XYZ file of C-alpha atoms in Angstrom:
750
model
C 0.164 0.216 0.071
C 1.420 3.786 -0.942
C 1.334 5.325 2.190
C 1.763 9.633 2.703
C 4.878 8.958 3.981
C 6.577 6.156 0.537
C 5.050 9.089 -1.521
C 6.689 12.053 0.663
C 10.025 9.441 0.189
C 9.632 9.460 -3.598
C 9.935 13.477 -3.150
C 6.378 13.879 -4.155
C 4.312 16.440 -3.121
C 0.158 14.905 -2.116
C -1.244 17.268 -5.644
C 1.411 15.924 -7.629
C 0.127 12.125 -6.254
C -3.039 13.027 -7.649
C -2.091 14.196 -10.848
C -0.239 10.798 -11.156
C -3.661 9.296 -10.314
C -5.809 11.345 -12.551
C -3.498 10.059 -15.098
C -3.387 6.661 -14.557
C -7.071 6.597 -13.812
C -6.191 4.731 -10.718
C -3.970 4.591 -7.873
C 0.094 3.894 -9.320
C 2.044 0.422 -8.646
C 4.670 0.865 -6.955
C 6.903 0.358 -9.708
C 5.083 3.191 -11.770
C 5.289 5.898 -8.330
C 9.109 4.864 -8.310
C 9.112 5.636 -12.458
C 6.659 9.175 -11.724
C 8.878 9.838 -8.820
C 12.331 10.081 -11.581
C 10.713 11.489 -14.008
C 8.719 14.205 -12.457
C 12.154 14.911 -10.172
C 13.736 18.406 -11.061
C 17.068 16.407 -12.094
C 14.575 14.983 -14.812
C 11.558 17.037 -15.771
C 13.226 21.041 -14.640
C 9.825 21.468 -14.007
C 11.208 24.987 -12.112
C 13.395 26.358 -14.395
C 11.028 24.710 -17.945
C 9.467 28.799 -17.538
C 12.367 30.754 -18.416
C 15.318 28.565 -20.440
C 12.493 28.424 -23.658
C 13.566 32.363 -23.973
C 17.528 31.285 -25.035
C 18.356 32.343 -28.516
C 18.743 28.718 -29.376
C 19.176 28.717 -32.936
C 21.645 29.818 -35.833
C 22.826 29.110 -38.671
C 25.960 26.293 -37.842
C 23.476 25.222 -35.520
C 22.660 21.479 -36.764
C 20.651 20.631 -33.270
C 19.784 22.646 -30.175
C 18.531 21.534 -27.059
C 16.525 18.603 -26.058
C 19.000 15.848 -27.007
C 21.824 14.294 -25.375
C 24.247 16.731 -27.058
C 24.207 20.335 -28.770
C 25.809 20.275 -32.172
C 27.241 23.069 -34.625
C 28.145 22.858 -38.017
C 32.171 23.977 -38.268
C 32.880 23.360 -42.225
C 34.090 20.315 -44.177
C 31.382 18.135 -43.392
C 32.490 18.223 -39.942
C 30.605 19.371 -36.131
C 31.387 19.052 -32.555
C 28.682 17.493 -29.927
C 29.231 18.928 -26.490
C 27.188 19.695 -23.354
C 27.801 20.525 -19.732
C 26.214 18.402 -17.035
C 26.562 18.760 -13.210
C 26.863 15.936 -10.883
C 26.878 18.663 -7.485
C 24.998 16.410 -4.445
C 26.802 13.012 -5.602
C 30.221 14.742 -5.796
C 29.596 16.159 -1.836
C 28.136 12.937 -0.226
C 31.635 10.666 -2.251
C 33.651 13.004 -3.932
C 35.221 10.378 -5.793
C 32.643 8.130 -7.291
C 30.563 11.584 -7.477
C 33.175 13.630 -9.223
C 33.868 9.974 -11.796
C 31.039 9.318 -12.639
C 30.019 12.787 -14.016
C 32.592 12.903 -16.291
C 31.305 9.289 -16.895
C 28.055 10.570 -17.906
C 29.113 13.327 -20.270
C 31.472 11.621 -22.241
C 28.431 9.016 -22.741
C 26.233 11.932 -23.788
C 28.499 12.662 -26.592
C 29.755 9.822 -28.047
C 25.332 8.996 -28.091
C 25.516 11.191 -30.548
C 27.645 9.456 -32.565
C 30.796 11.800 -31.981
C 34.309 10.708 -30.551
C 34.918 12.983 -27.615
C 38.530 14.713 -28.114
C 38.415 16.970 -24.650
C 36.826 17.671 -21.235
C 36.687 20.363 -18.795
C 35.140 21.192 -15.511
C 33.988 23.954 -13.380
C 34.506 23.345 -9.611
C 33.591 24.798 -6.500
C 34.661 24.523 -2.487
C 33.583 25.871 0.570
C 35.920 28.041 2.867
C 39.514 27.009 2.891
C 38.929 27.125 6.765
C 36.336 24.084 6.308
C 38.050 20.963 7.439
C 35.904 19.437 4.780
C 37.091 21.663 1.977
C 40.823 19.700 1.493
C 38.939 16.393 1.729
C 36.104 17.493 -1.130
C 39.208 19.054 -3.309
C 41.142 15.891 -3.247
C 38.735 13.526 -3.827
C 36.695 15.379 -6.928
C 40.377 15.677 -8.520
C 41.603 12.299 -8.228
C 37.645 10.814 -9.225
C 37.907 13.334 -12.565
C 41.823 12.439 -13.192
C 40.932 8.839 -12.565
C 37.570 8.330 -14.597
C 39.080 10.793 -17.212
C 42.482 9.444 -17.972
C 42.082 6.061 -17.892
C 39.585 6.135 -20.655
C 41.422 8.347 -22.961
C 40.060 11.598 -23.461
C 42.395 14.600 -22.339
C 41.300 17.133 -19.808
C 42.304 20.456 -20.832
C 40.886 23.712 -18.872
C 38.641 24.155 -16.570
C 38.164 26.553 -13.416
C 38.292 26.300 -9.632
C 36.827 28.647 -6.882
C 36.634 28.699 -3.309
C 34.093 30.432 -1.342
C 32.280 29.826 2.302
C 28.716 29.981 0.055
C 30.040 26.239 -1.172
C 30.472 24.877 2.465
C 27.863 22.561 2.781
C 27.596 21.945 -1.085
C 30.283 21.638 -3.573
C 29.483 22.017 -7.077
C 30.847 19.962 -9.570
C 30.081 20.606 -13.588
C 31.707 18.882 -16.687
C 31.640 19.304 -19.770
C 32.719 17.316 -22.784
C 33.450 17.920 -26.888
C 33.467 15.580 -29.632
C 33.687 15.549 -32.973
C 31.493 13.322 -35.721
C 30.660 13.704 -39.415
C 27.365 16.372 -39.990
C 25.196 13.535 -41.685
C 25.657 11.064 -39.344
C 24.251 12.642 -36.202
C 22.420 9.943 -33.576
C 19.452 10.826 -31.550
C 17.015 9.254 -28.685
C 15.149 8.261 -30.570
C 12.771 5.097 -30.320
C 10.204 4.433 -33.094
C 8.405 1.870 -35.894
C 6.004 -0.431 -34.177
C 7.778 -3.996 -33.371
C 11.245 -2.909 -33.240
C 14.011 -4.108 -30.927
C 15.079 -2.450 -28.170
C 18.386 -3.493 -27.180
C 20.490 -3.173 -23.620
C 24.118 -2.568 -24.098
C 27.420 -2.244 -22.033
C 27.202 -3.248 -17.758
C 25.403 -5.383 -16.158
C 22.615 -3.634 -13.820
C 23.234 -3.202 -9.964
C 21.294 -1.521 -6.971
C 24.228 1.458 -6.807
C 22.441 5.094 -7.955
C 18.607 4.260 -7.063
C 16.946 7.069 -6.222
C 20.095 9.325 -7.652
C 17.875 11.834 -9.558
C 15.133 11.986 -6.801
C 18.618 12.496 -4.669
C 19.536 15.628 -6.761
C 16.511 17.758 -6.575
C 16.475 17.853 -2.958
C 18.416 20.034 -0.425
C 20.443 18.705 2.485
C 20.300 18.645 6.086
C 22.808 19.166 8.040
C 24.766 15.803 7.266
C 24.314 13.954 3.820
C 26.417 10.429 3.771
C 23.194 9.245 4.929
C 22.797 9.249 1.197
C 26.034 7.527 0.382
C 23.913 4.532 -1.546
C 22.740 6.961 -3.995
C 25.601 7.220 -6.010
C 26.923 5.492 -8.905
C 30.226 3.999 -8.820
C 31.972 4.140 -11.946
C 33.877 1.544 -14.532
C 36.468 3.765 -16.976
C 37.330 1.215 -18.721
C 34.021 -0.472 -19.592
C 33.018 2.707 -20.454
C 35.804 2.816 -23.198
C 34.392 -0.784 -24.179
C 31.289 0.754 -24.354
C 32.532 3.991 -26.452
C 34.660 1.816 -29.174
C 31.423 -0.432 -29.307
C 28.419 2.711 -30.365
C 31.404 4.192 -32.547
C 31.589 0.723 -34.923
C 27.355 0.596 -34.384
C 27.582 3.616 -36.180
C 29.477 2.919 -39.026
C 26.353 1.066 -39.898
C 22.643 1.501 -40.603
C 21.400 -0.364 -37.973
C 20.140 2.194 -35.322
C 17.301 4.467 -35.071
C 18.236 5.722 -32.183
C 20.819 5.267 -28.915
C 20.098 7.202 -25.488
C 22.325 6.721 -22.435
C 21.218 5.136 -19.294
C 22.251 8.766 -16.840
C 19.720 10.166 -14.331
C 17.002 7.528 -13.796
C 18.719 4.841 -15.877
C 16.515 2.510 -17.923
C 13.417 4.735 -16.552
C 14.600 8.242 -18.435
C 16.213 6.164 -21.171
C 12.915 4.307 -22.328
C 10.351 6.938 -21.512
C 12.336 9.615 -23.594
C 13.167 7.811 -26.335
C 9.428 6.528 -27.132
C 8.348 10.283 -25.933
C 10.529 11.750 -29.180
C 9.501 8.760 -30.906
C 5.841 9.710 -30.029
C 5.253 5.869 -30.241
C 5.890 3.661 -26.927
C 7.501 0.872 -25.779
C 7.725 -2.162 -23.628
C 10.552 -3.414 -21.260
C 10.902 -7.136 -20.650
C 12.534 -6.873 -17.131
C 13.583 -10.646 -17.016
C 16.062 -10.017 -19.618
C 17.983 -7.015 -18.625
C 21.449 -8.093 -16.950
C 22.139 -7.776 -13.741
C 24.948 -8.047 -11.352
C 23.086 -8.639 -7.932
C 20.581 -11.365 -6.895
C 16.554 -10.657 -6.597
C 16.294 -7.327 -7.991
C 12.999 -5.868 -8.056
C 11.001 -4.020 -11.639
C 11.690 -1.177 -9.388
C 14.774 -1.426 -8.655
C 16.230 -2.510 -12.035
C 14.277 0.417 -13.495
C 15.229 2.688 -11.333
C 19.305 1.705 -11.088
C 21.839 4.256 -12.451
C 24.477 1.894 -12.649
C 27.391 2.937 -15.400
C 28.443 2.436 -18.904
C 24.985 1.453 -19.882
C 23.083 2.515 -23.625
C 19.245 1.641 -24.305
C 19.207 1.524 -28.594
C 16.732 1.273 -30.965
C 17.583 -0.648 -34.155
C 16.215 -2.211 -37.270
C 14.044 -5.271 -36.677
C 16.033 -8.076 -38.251
C 19.779 -6.769 -37.191
C 19.808 -8.128 -33.732
C 22.151 -10.640 -34.390
C 25.047 -8.208 -36.580
C 24.391 -5.902 -33.266
C 25.184 -7.802 -30.692
C 28.142 -9.473 -32.356
C 29.506 -6.236 -32.341
C 29.098 -5.318 -28.353
C 30.161 -8.822 -28.027
C 33.650 -8.539 -29.489
C 34.087 -5.838 -27.308
C 33.158 -7.918 -24.216
C 29.845 -5.998 -22.922
C 26.397 -7.226 -22.727
C 24.071 -6.504 -25.003
C 20.560 -8.580 -25.365
C 16.940 -7.323 -26.438
C 14.928 -6.421 -23.464
C 12.173 -5.065 -25.041
C 10.278 -3.649 -28.662
C 8.753 -0.079 -29.698
C 4.814 -0.127 -29.932
C 1.983 2.303 -30.841
C 0.097 2.599 -28.033
C 1.903 5.378 -26.647
C 2.537 3.784 -23.829
C 5.605 2.546 -21.084
C 4.748 -0.912 -20.394
C 7.029 -2.892 -17.597
C 7.132 -6.805 -17.729
C 8.069 -8.656 -14.555
C 7.635 -12.500 -15.184
C 5.008 -12.813 -17.978
C 2.943 -10.283 -15.351
C 2.668 -6.627 -16.458
C 4.648 -4.261 -13.271
C 3.845 -0.570 -14.980
C 1.881 0.967 -17.899
C 2.021 4.409 -18.171
C 1.533 6.384 -20.767
C 4.353 8.025 -21.783
C 3.303 11.968 -22.021
C 2.452 11.890 -18.337
C 6.024 11.296 -17.767
C 7.085 13.286 -20.069
C 5.364 16.761 -22.051
C 2.702 15.967 -19.301
C 5.524 16.009 -16.218
C 4.604 19.712 -13.629
C 5.574 22.780 -14.649
C 6.318 25.039 -11.794
C 6.129 29.154 -12.664
C 6.922 29.151 -8.847
C 6.916 32.308 -6.669
C 9.531 34.936 -7.756
C 11.161 37.705 -5.093
C 13.754 40.284 -5.112
C 15.066 39.454 -1.384
C 15.462 42.574 0.828
C 19.360 42.250 1.526
C 19.923 42.359 -2.312
C 20.395 46.195 -2.694
C 22.419 46.658 0.608
C 25.096 44.032 -1.645
C 25.038 47.735 -3.944
C 25.744 49.961 -1.152
C 29.452 50.425 -0.454
C 31.783 53.100 -0.081
C 35.044 52.736 -2.241
C 36.605 55.896 -0.592
C 35.889 53.561 3.284
C 38.269 50.969 2.161
C 41.908 51.711 3.048
C 44.704 51.130 0.171
C 48.475 49.675 0.640
C 51.054 51.873 1.045
C 51.763 53.742 -2.163
C 55.577 53.092 -2.367
C 57.651 49.806 -2.316
C 59.744 50.602 1.218
C 58.261 49.533 4.608
C 56.901 52.559 6.184
C 59.556 54.790 8.647
C 58.820 54.405 12.179
C 57.806 57.314 12.213
C 55.299 57.091 9.570
C 51.650 56.810 10.880
C 50.861 53.233 10.353
C 47.688 52.727 7.917
C 44.408 50.395 8.542
C 46.359 47.600 6.620
C 48.982 47.557 8.968
C 51.916 49.589 6.484
C 51.065 46.748 4.141
C 52.643 48.216 0.666
C 51.649 47.059 -2.969
C 54.008 44.247 -3.102
C 53.213 43.092 0.025
C 49.032 43.461 -1.668
C 50.216 42.343 -5.076
C 51.525 38.731 -3.983
C 48.615 38.577 -1.066
C 46.003 38.577 -3.931
C 48.656 36.486 -6.764
C 48.257 33.754 -3.420
C 44.307 34.137 -2.860
C 43.445 29.933 -3.985
C 40.747 31.947 -6.572
C 43.829 33.745 -8.609
C 46.414 31.294 -8.177
C 47.381 28.905 -10.909
C 45.562 25.538 -10.576
C 48.556 23.168 -11.999
C 48.377 21.166 -8.653
C 44.925 19.897 -10.642
C 45.536 19.886 -14.042
C 49.033 17.669 -13.188
C 46.726 14.922 -11.921
C 44.746 15.098 -15.739
C 46.702 13.240 -19.042
C 45.578 16.453 -20.964
C 48.217 15.311 -24.007
C 46.000 11.119 -25.230
C 45.338 11.828 -28.355
C 47.916 14.032 -29.162
C 45.951 16.609 -30.385
C 45.978 19.500 -27.809
C 47.447 22.508 -28.548
C 47.645 24.309 -25.435
C 48.279 23.087 -22.191
C 46.212 24.043 -19.455
C 46.991 27.394 -17.977
C 46.075 29.618 -21.139
C 42.844 31.296 -21.909
C 41.092 29.021 -23.858
C 42.134 25.056 -24.100
C 43.041 24.293 -27.655
C 42.126 21.385 -29.900
C 43.440 20.328 -32.986
C 40.929 18.387 -35.660
C 42.522 16.561 -37.268
C 43.398 15.837 -41.370
C 42.534 20.423 -40.960
C 44.264 23.527 -40.389
C 41.597 24.395 -37.631
C 41.125 23.833 -34.122
C 38.834 24.379 -31.880
C 39.212 26.300 -28.857
C 37.124 25.975 -25.672
C 36.545 27.873 -21.882
C 34.244 27.793 -19.046
C 33.628 30.501 -17.184
C 31.433 32.070 -14.248
C 32.595 34.490 -11.715
C 29.402 33.543 -8.617
C 30.263 36.336 -6.292
C 29.472 38.735 -9.314
C 26.019 36.410 -9.802
C 25.504 37.155 -6.202
C 25.803 40.920 -6.325
C 23.954 41.384 -9.718
C 22.684 38.080 -10.578
C 21.340 39.592 -13.822
C 25.226 41.291 -14.758
C 27.296 38.231 -12.932
C 25.435 36.058 -15.591
C 26.046 38.050 -18.714
C 29.839 38.842 -17.701
C 29.944 35.114 -17.009
C 29.153 35.201 -21.222
C 31.068 37.708 -21.901
C 34.218 36.616 -19.993
C 34.072 32.991 -22.061
C 33.804 34.959 -25.432
C 36.576 37.098 -24.226
C 38.602 34.253 -23.438
C 37.982 32.999 -26.783
C 38.406 35.937 -28.725
C 42.268 36.729 -27.686
C 43.379 33.392 -27.642
C 42.257 34.333 -31.528
C 39.259 32.180 -31.973
C 35.956 33.365 -33.021
C 33.304 32.519 -30.357
C 30.092 30.450 -32.319
C 28.173 28.135 -29.658
C 27.522 27.493 -25.952
C 26.497 25.687 -23.150
C 25.761 26.215 -19.664
C 25.091 24.784 -16.356
C 23.182 26.706 -14.063
C 23.845 25.758 -10.328
C 21.370 27.490 -7.961
C 19.829 26.876 -4.387
C 15.954 26.023 -3.548
C 13.774 27.082 -6.319
C 10.510 26.596 -3.585
C 12.290 29.451 -2.103
C 11.261 32.494 -3.531
C 14.517 34.591 -3.668
C 16.328 31.670 -5.402
C 13.579 31.694 -8.145
C 14.770 35.543 -8.664
C 18.601 35.320 -8.581
C 17.069 32.160 -11.457
C 15.297 33.901 -13.322
C 17.658 37.229 -13.425
C 20.544 35.173 -14.660
C 18.686 34.055 -17.429
C 17.781 36.857 -18.055
C 21.347 38.046 -18.101
C 22.638 34.880 -20.413
C 20.039 35.471 -23.023
C 20.919 39.541 -23.127
C 24.740 38.857 -23.506
C 23.976 35.863 -25.963
C 22.430 38.195 -28.557
C 24.762 40.772 -27.834
C 27.371 38.060 -29.004
C 25.318 36.418 -31.513
C 25.459 32.986 -29.752
C 23.184 30.221 -29.534
C 22.718 28.045 -26.670
C 22.808 24.760 -27.643
C 22.550 22.645 -24.934
C 22.930 22.232 -20.732
C 21.553 21.391 -17.727
C 20.086 23.268 -14.553
C 21.035 21.855 -11.104
C 18.570 22.763 -8.541
C 18.692 22.251 -4.759
C 22.126 23.278 -3.822
C 21.357 23.940 -0.327
C 22.321 22.936 3.405
C 20.041 23.896 6.656
C 18.824 26.494 4.695
C 22.081 27.806 2.986
C 21.897 28.612 -0.487
C 25.235 28.718 -2.315
C 26.208 31.544 -4.506
C 23.587 31.869 -8.332
C 26.425 29.975 -10.301
C 25.684 29.906 -14.114
C 28.624 28.065 -15.887
C 29.315 29.056 -19.461
C 30.883 26.685 -21.250
C 32.357 27.776 -24.963
C 32.814 26.987 -28.468
C 35.469 29.030 -30.621
C 36.578 27.778 -33.802
C 40.260 28.918 -35.251
C 39.725 28.953 -38.650
C 44.207 28.567 -39.133
C 45.589 27.411 -36.363
C 48.414 29.777 -37.367
C 46.411 32.399 -36.139
C 46.068 30.625 -32.397
C 47.712 32.892 -29.388
C 48.433 32.233 -26.123
C 48.482 34.765 -22.506
C 52.235 34.860 -22.587
C 54.645 37.628 -23.345
C 56.723 36.113 -26.157
C 59.766 38.225 -26.507
C 62.210 40.829 -24.645
C 61.537 43.922 -25.938
C 57.616 43.420 -27.649
C 55.231 46.413 -26.530
C 52.882 46.050 -23.994
C 49.596 47.219 -24.734
C 46.103 47.534 -23.258
C 42.658 47.103 -25.246
C 39.777 48.954 -24.400
C 39.529 51.187 -21.138
C 41.289 50.287 -17.976
C 38.035 51.286 -15.987
C 38.888 50.256 -12.472
C 35.854 49.214 -10.194
C 36.425 47.368 -6.955
C 33.333 45.827 -6.454
C 33.121 42.245 -6.081
C 36.536 42.136 -6.824
C 39.559 39.525 -5.128
C 40.973 42.435 -4.045
C 37.875 43.500 -1.687
C 37.628 39.849 -0.120
C 40.883 38.868 0.327
C 42.497 42.303 2.315
C 38.891 43.434 3.294
C 37.207 40.773 3.810
C 34.256 42.448 1.868
C 32.004 41.169 -0.717
C 30.254 43.424 -1.907
C 29.990 46.468 -4.439
C 28.451 47.568 -7.921
C 28.776 44.915 -11.291
C 29.764 47.360 -14.312
C 28.024 45.588 -17.558
C 29.266 46.760 -21.143
C 28.134 44.387 -23.749
C 28.944 46.482 -26.673
C 32.044 47.073 -25.152
C 32.924 43.446 -24.790
C 31.533 42.972 -27.975
C 34.206 45.176 -29.642
C 37.135 44.058 -27.498
C 36.619 40.682 -28.816
C 36.272 42.246 -32.319
C 39.433 44.726 -32.193
C 41.078 40.956 -30.547
C 40.583 38.847 -33.583
C 41.439 41.161 -36.340
C 44.766 41.688 -35.320
C 45.463 38.854 -34.705
C 44.249 37.488 -38.158
C 46.279 40.392 -39.334
C 49.422 38.638 -37.529
C 49.700 41.736 -35.238
C 49.131 41.010 -32.010
C 51.899 38.434 -30.203
C 50.401 37.392 -27.402
C 46.876 38.413 -26.129
C 45.448 37.860 -22.422
C 41.938 39.214 -21.439
C 41.738 40.904 -17.876
C 39.264 39.212 -15.453
C 39.504 37.953 -11.820
C 42.332 40.147 -9.457
C 42.350 42.631 -12.424
C 45.116 44.369 -14.759
C 48.096 43.335 -12.030
C 47.176 39.568 -12.199
C 46.853 39.465 -16.202
C 50.435 41.090 -16.019
C 51.900 38.659 -13.672
C 50.180 36.034 -16.000
C 51.301 37.290 -18.931
C 54.865 37.499 -17.321
C 54.849 33.285 -16.506
C 55.609 32.232 -19.507
C 55.970 28.360 -18.875
C 59.248 27.949 -21.001
C 61.049 30.976 -20.266
C 59.617 33.543 -17.206
C 59.583 37.452 -18.346
C 59.648 40.410 -17.148
C 57.728 43.854 -17.496
C 58.399 47.643 -17.008
C 54.545 49.490 -17.195
C 52.711 52.549 -16.632
C 48.989 52.277 -15.865
C 47.042 54.497 -16.722
C 45.218 55.934 -13.486
C 42.399 58.893 -15.331
C 41.842 60.000 -11.464
C 41.752 56.634 -10.276
C 42.885 54.927 -7.119
C 46.223 53.111 -7.453
C 43.904 49.975 -5.711
C 41.370 50.363 -8.359
C 43.540 50.847 -11.250
C 45.413 47.350 -9.830
C 42.924 45.532 -8.404
C 39.955 46.374 -10.340
C 38.285 43.744 -12.549
C 35.707 45.817 -14.080
C 35.830 47.012 -17.924
C 36.278 44.362 -21.159
C 40.028 44.663 -21.423
C 42.846 42.880 -23.064
C 46.530 42.987 -22.551
C 48.386 42.489 -25.534
C 52.372 42.819 -26.995
C 53.815 43.477 -30.119
C 56.022 44.707 -32.505
C 57.149 48.416 -32.066
C 56.383 48.677 -36.114
C 52.637 47.745 -35.414
C 51.781 49.739 -32.834
C 50.126 52.340 -35.953
C 48.317 49.234 -37.294
C 46.858 48.178 -33.537
C 46.111 51.689 -32.816
C 43.900 51.465 -36.197
C 42.373 48.120 -36.007
C 41.196 49.825 -32.484
C 39.528 53.166 -33.615
C 38.461 51.113 -36.309
C 36.641 48.816 -33.961
C 35.281 52.279 -31.742
C 38.031 51.225 -28.794
C 40.146 52.738 -26.857
C 44.154 51.570 -27.178
C 47.099 52.495 -24.925
C 50.713 51.481 -25.115
C 51.596 50.638 -21.167
C 55.002 49.421 -20.958
C 57.382 46.860 -22.911
C 59.100 43.377 -22.224
C 62.310 43.606 -20.460
C 63.861 42.157 -17.255
C 63.258 39.872 -15.344
C 60.710 41.670 -12.695
C 57.728 43.043 -13.730
C 57.689 46.605 -12.568
C 54.015 48.849 -12.720
C 54.837 52.589 -11.780
C 56.701 53.669 -8.343
C 54.381 50.995 -6.585
C 55.357 47.638 -7.756
C 58.399 46.252 -8.641
C 58.701 42.137 -8.116
C 60.685 39.641 -9.362
C 59.486 37.070 -11.185
C 60.777 34.169 -9.486
C 58.388 35.608 -6.550
C 55.279 36.158 -8.230
C 56.235 32.522 -9.263
C 56.475 31.399 -5.756
C 53.179 33.221 -4.346
C 51.147 32.192 -7.449
C 52.556 28.787 -8.615
C 52.388 26.890 -5.362
C 49.181 28.414 -3.391
C 47.262 25.628 -4.230
C 49.568 22.655 -3.057
C 50.454 24.398 -0.016
C 46.883 24.663 0.833
C 46.440 21.169 -0.199
C 49.561 19.836 1.994
C 48.052 21.636 5.198
């Protein structure tokens, strides 16, 4: 008997249970309740976010497949296409960091090769709590090990990413993973079943009890603990996934496949229901035929298991033996477990009896859609009320103060001291401790190692390269969700442009708190609006994505974190650029206005413990800076280029000096234009890029910037072995390297 307590344990409200009864015309069986619970979970149905997501621009001349499939696909010319998407594995990674992160990687890889693409690169965006939180180090080490363990074993390079630390993530770390794959544009495979009588084949690893209720768990807030949910975390096997990848790619060379879907969240339930829904048909599943690795599993457990490395495939009738032969060659299970029907129902048969019979439409298009209450929080306005003049500055000299000088409010700190503090902040410092654990050179196509503005992978047999970046400053989004989300799109586009790539499309992963709280839904609505406006300004479509809600513990939500993964194309690899200065004597220039503005900066957080201030946004200027960079790169004027973001101009200049092959110093005079010194050095706003070029090309660069409608100024020269900025900063590059390069490893080692 289904009791109110059982309904609650399945994450369903009384009203939703009433809708289930109405859809069936009767009370559900226990198996049916489990199926509805999974399909109507936030994780699978997007019931709180769907009303806003439809506002995204999703079409474009290059878009071959937009949202709604396993991944988005864009045309890159020459008969080739790219499939890419980003997914979250936040809740599982907080409960069990290694397996949570590892299976997140496995899931996004399957989304890509399900489309018919060979995965060529992965990236990740990670969020952890305060460095003072004793659990942060444990989660960081586990998550990084999980990503490395899975990605390295399957042989897909992890080429880039980002990491952010903030106390808002103390109760919920975020693990977002993105993968890009290459395929032929006329060989795109979709998760669609059709053709009554066609067989449904299960392929891959056997089914176990791991991951049951995983989708429901990911659609709920945590209490003070969370470890009690450990059984809902899946267990991955990258070696099995490698076999599954190769077997599927071999199968795609035939004409046997009608549709294919990986068994991700909600496992066999979601894959069967979604394939039937897209094909406007029904599907019959024979539970007794499903391969399993544990005895005594019920239909309920088999349908809801989220065991990894499994595919559901609809093939043409009569090709079953040929399909089985391919998978058996790769030592994988493959067997017929069902068939396509024309009655529009999902029917589950166990022991010759019907365990579930549900109209497909009630599980997918008929799932609840909520337009939840939205309210701007009362505390939001207070975040922007910030008087920079009340913030003391470091001493504007290099030498320590004399004893007879009055101390400043930051204890006599010089700008050298302040610079080293910012450079060693974990949000700014090198992430080499992380990416050293990743095999980013496997497949030998990686053209730029992790650490520059964008990752780049060549497309075999062509002169083209794919540029990829993943970005979001969640502090900006906390201060102003609209502007912060728009800036995430702008920074991603900037990272691609300074690397010589033309931005073409994006995927997203929208991480927010409890949608049942009106202030969280206001943040979500504003962030979606910001992404939309930025996409329209840049002409960039959203082709895929993911929403992760309920990232909240004991009533404390994570900062709104709309992560943007963007793809750019370099048409000729000679136009590839990195952020590092290349030659002594090159001139250093700044494209765009050094606008200052300390609101939301790492400087304010690290030196003053303040997370307040106005967020500034100028999408028109952002687009112009990107256009100017690309034009100057194509004209072989710019030698190196780097966008200005976290940590401001000082951090950007310092990072430009740290060429992995040969560190180079610089002597710079920053334009102050009436700004405070700390604003000029550490202010993060204003679309800007630091570039280097030959002195003879200064006039040509200035002309390009003028034609694009942006300002340009030569600010220095590459020289010496120290970074010197005016009279107030003089740091040996070796000292910068120690502060910036070793901070994360020092934290991990305690």
